[in-house]
């Protein structure tokens, strides 16, 4: 027995080592893509350079759209480890990997005999979750803290939990919601709040509200959240309207954020994002929903609700991006893992076959708050509110959130209006943030993002929701409500991006993991089959890419990328077939691990290969051609960005550039500091003629036009998208 235990421990350690190496290995291999990666990397760099930790700045201009938690973390990484792509991407990679460990820990505490370690590898191999941890956006940080809040709440509802342990878990949940709010705004409150309300309504367990420990919880929340909001409002009077109205309500409700998408937008996102588990996930989710209810908290029901809330919420938003549904993935995977062992053999093999064929502000408060309120409404358990430990929770929340908000408001009087009104309320309610999308926007996002588990997740969610109610807290119901709140909330918004639903992913994965063992054999095979199918697709695409690029003039897709796609496809196929063989030998946990690791490795291979496309999506090589590998560019001479703005340029130059005739999302910051902006090309030409030494970056077409008009200077470097010109 001890030998078997040591052997299993070595297997687990080896699997996690491979997972960690694969997870972090490719962070520096690619240039920072524009706009998101360049934007968030440069904001943190400028924060470190200026030593102003209150008011975020992009290219030297105030940027109050998002709270500062991730900027602080990245700037800290810069200070300790240096400024480069690896440290720029470290925060989303670290929080994503930590979320995997957290799901394994929570799963073990909830059901020690369940296959929770393979569940962690399910998350690692889930395409959408992995990609969320590899790109520099705010979605993975938000997802991590919402997952902490979700799991802390779930662990506080265990039947055998002591009053002191319940209080500790609830205070941690409040602190996590505060950190979610400091990561991306109001959505960090809305998602958990909606999920809780839906769960209460479904389970008719209003008593749940009495167990939220409101007083300590709100104290913790306020202590974390309020200081920064107050400071930033004092320093930026426009912050409130911009942040809350424009960046939250208008982005959600109005289609003017230029990120549109249909109501089913996240369906393909989840289908691909949950790959290679997609084929088995529907059955696992269905099984979780149909499972007989047990007394107490309905874990499966809660996980399903959590995931559903995330997807529906962001599907309702007018601004959609694939990463928005990421918070639903952990709940889906947890549900899948719980029910995977009970799926049919055919469904258990599906992930293996799939591998072989293709493999943010107030929102951080809104999401958990909505999830909790929805749970309370569904379960009719208002008593849950009394057990939230409000006082210590709000104290922790305030201690985390308030300092920065207070400081940034003091230094930027416009902050309150810009951050709360413009970046929250207006972004949610008005269509002027140019991120529109139909109500179903997040449906494809989730379908793709939960791959390869997507085929099995619906059955697991359904089983969790249909499970007989047990006395007490309904864990499955709450997880389902949490995910649903996230999806519905962002679906209702007028501003949509795929990453918005990322906070739904942990709840979905938790539900999936809980009910996966109970799915039919066919559904348990589905992730393996999904791996084989997707591996084949990638292999075919790799073979056809050179011809397609020539036929369709896809200059962005170099033929060199084919070899990376081929390697990824073959890896998926091999993992899928290996998983099927393990299933035939009744080695279910090993099969799940192979699908997860194989999918993780395949996607990392395909992602690492994108370095051959850098010149189309990043300015790294262009700047390196001028400044050398160390990218040390003098700060004194003027450097203009004419009629366009590649947000990775300031990061690689190590200095801001002066924008000419381009405002876009920097318009509020330019209005506050107009001296850092040149309004027209004519004004730029006048300045250019008067400079001795100066530089400019522009498109090749614009350069040819200005050169014909007599623009003096010489070309220092160029690629297919940009030209850098020196005055002399």
PDB file of C-alpha atoms in Angstrom, residues 167-179 212-227 387-403:
ATOM      1  CA  UNK A 167     -15.990  32.934   9.658  1.00  0.00           C
ATOM      2  CA  UNK A 168     -12.417  32.658   8.345  1.00  0.00           C
ATOM      3  CA  UNK A 169     -13.541  31.285   4.985  1.00  0.00           C
ATOM      4  CA  UNK A 170     -16.155  34.028   4.631  1.00  0.00           C
ATOM      5  CA  UNK A 171     -13.675  36.796   5.450  1.00  0.00           C
ATOM      6  CA  UNK A 172     -11.344  35.346   2.822  1.00  0.00           C
ATOM      7  CA  UNK A 173     -14.255  35.399   0.365  1.00  0.00           C
ATOM      8  CA  UNK A 174     -14.908  39.075   1.136  1.00  0.00           C
ATOM      9  CA  UNK A 175     -11.217  39.892   0.688  1.00  0.00           C
ATOM     10  CA  UNK A 176     -11.167  38.031  -2.633  1.00  0.00           C
ATOM     11  CA  UNK A 177     -14.186  40.004  -3.878  1.00  0.00           C
ATOM     12  CA  UNK A 178     -12.365  43.188  -2.884  1.00  0.00           C
ATOM     13  CA  UNK A 179      -9.293  42.105  -4.851  1.00  0.00           C
ATOM     14  CA  UNK A 212     -22.500  35.878   5.021  1.00  0.00           C
ATOM     15  CA  UNK A 213     -20.864  37.618   8.015  1.00  0.00           C
ATOM     16  CA  UNK A 214     -21.786  41.042   6.680  1.00  0.00           C
ATOM     17  CA  UNK A 215     -20.181  43.274   9.297  1.00  0.00           C
ATOM     18  CA  UNK A 216     -16.632  41.879   9.316  1.00  0.00           C
ATOM     19  CA  UNK A 217     -16.920  41.129   5.606  1.00  0.00           C
ATOM     20  CA  UNK A 218     -17.880  44.659   4.608  1.00  0.00           C
ATOM     21  CA  UNK A 219     -15.169  46.066   6.872  1.00  0.00           C
ATOM     22  CA  UNK A 220     -12.539  43.932   5.175  1.00  0.00           C
ATOM     23  CA  UNK A 221     -13.970  44.779   1.763  1.00  0.00           C
ATOM     24  CA  UNK A 222     -13.943  48.508   2.436  1.00  0.00           C
ATOM     25  CA  UNK A 223     -10.470  48.455   3.903  1.00  0.00           C
ATOM     26  CA  UNK A 224      -9.151  46.847   0.714  1.00  0.00           C
ATOM     27  CA  UNK A 225     -11.183  48.710  -1.896  1.00  0.00           C
ATOM     28  CA  UNK A 226     -11.897  52.229  -0.679  1.00  0.00           C
ATOM     29  CA  UNK A 227      -8.444  53.814  -0.135  1.00  0.00           C
ATOM     30  CA  UNK A 387     -23.615  34.223   7.707  1.00  0.00           C
ATOM     31  CA  UNK A 388     -21.434  36.422   5.495  1.00  0.00           C
ATOM     32  CA  UNK A 389     -19.435  37.903   8.408  1.00  0.00           C
ATOM     33  CA  UNK A 390     -20.101  41.418   7.170  1.00  0.00           C
ATOM     34  CA  UNK A 391     -18.034  43.368   9.696  1.00  0.00           C
ATOM     35  CA  UNK A 392     -14.644  41.622   9.357  1.00  0.00           C
ATOM     36  CA  UNK A 393     -15.331  41.006   5.681  1.00  0.00           C
ATOM     37  CA  UNK A 394     -15.963  44.660   4.895  1.00  0.00           C
ATOM     38  CA  UNK A 395     -12.955  45.613   7.001  1.00  0.00           C
ATOM     39  CA  UNK A 396     -10.700  43.352   4.964  1.00  0.00           C
ATOM     40  CA  UNK A 397     -12.335  44.492   1.730  1.00  0.00           C
ATOM     41  CA  UNK A 398     -11.877  48.156   2.597  1.00  0.00           C
ATOM     42  CA  UNK A 399      -8.289  47.644   3.714  1.00  0.00           C
ATOM     43  CA  UNK A 400      -7.436  46.138   0.340  1.00  0.00           C
ATOM     44  CA  UNK A 401      -9.471  48.375  -1.946  1.00  0.00           C
ATOM     45  CA  UNK A 402      -9.749  51.820  -0.385  1.00  0.00           C
ATOM     46  CA  UNK A 403      -6.116  53.035  -0.166  1.00  0.00           C
TER      47      UNK A 403
END
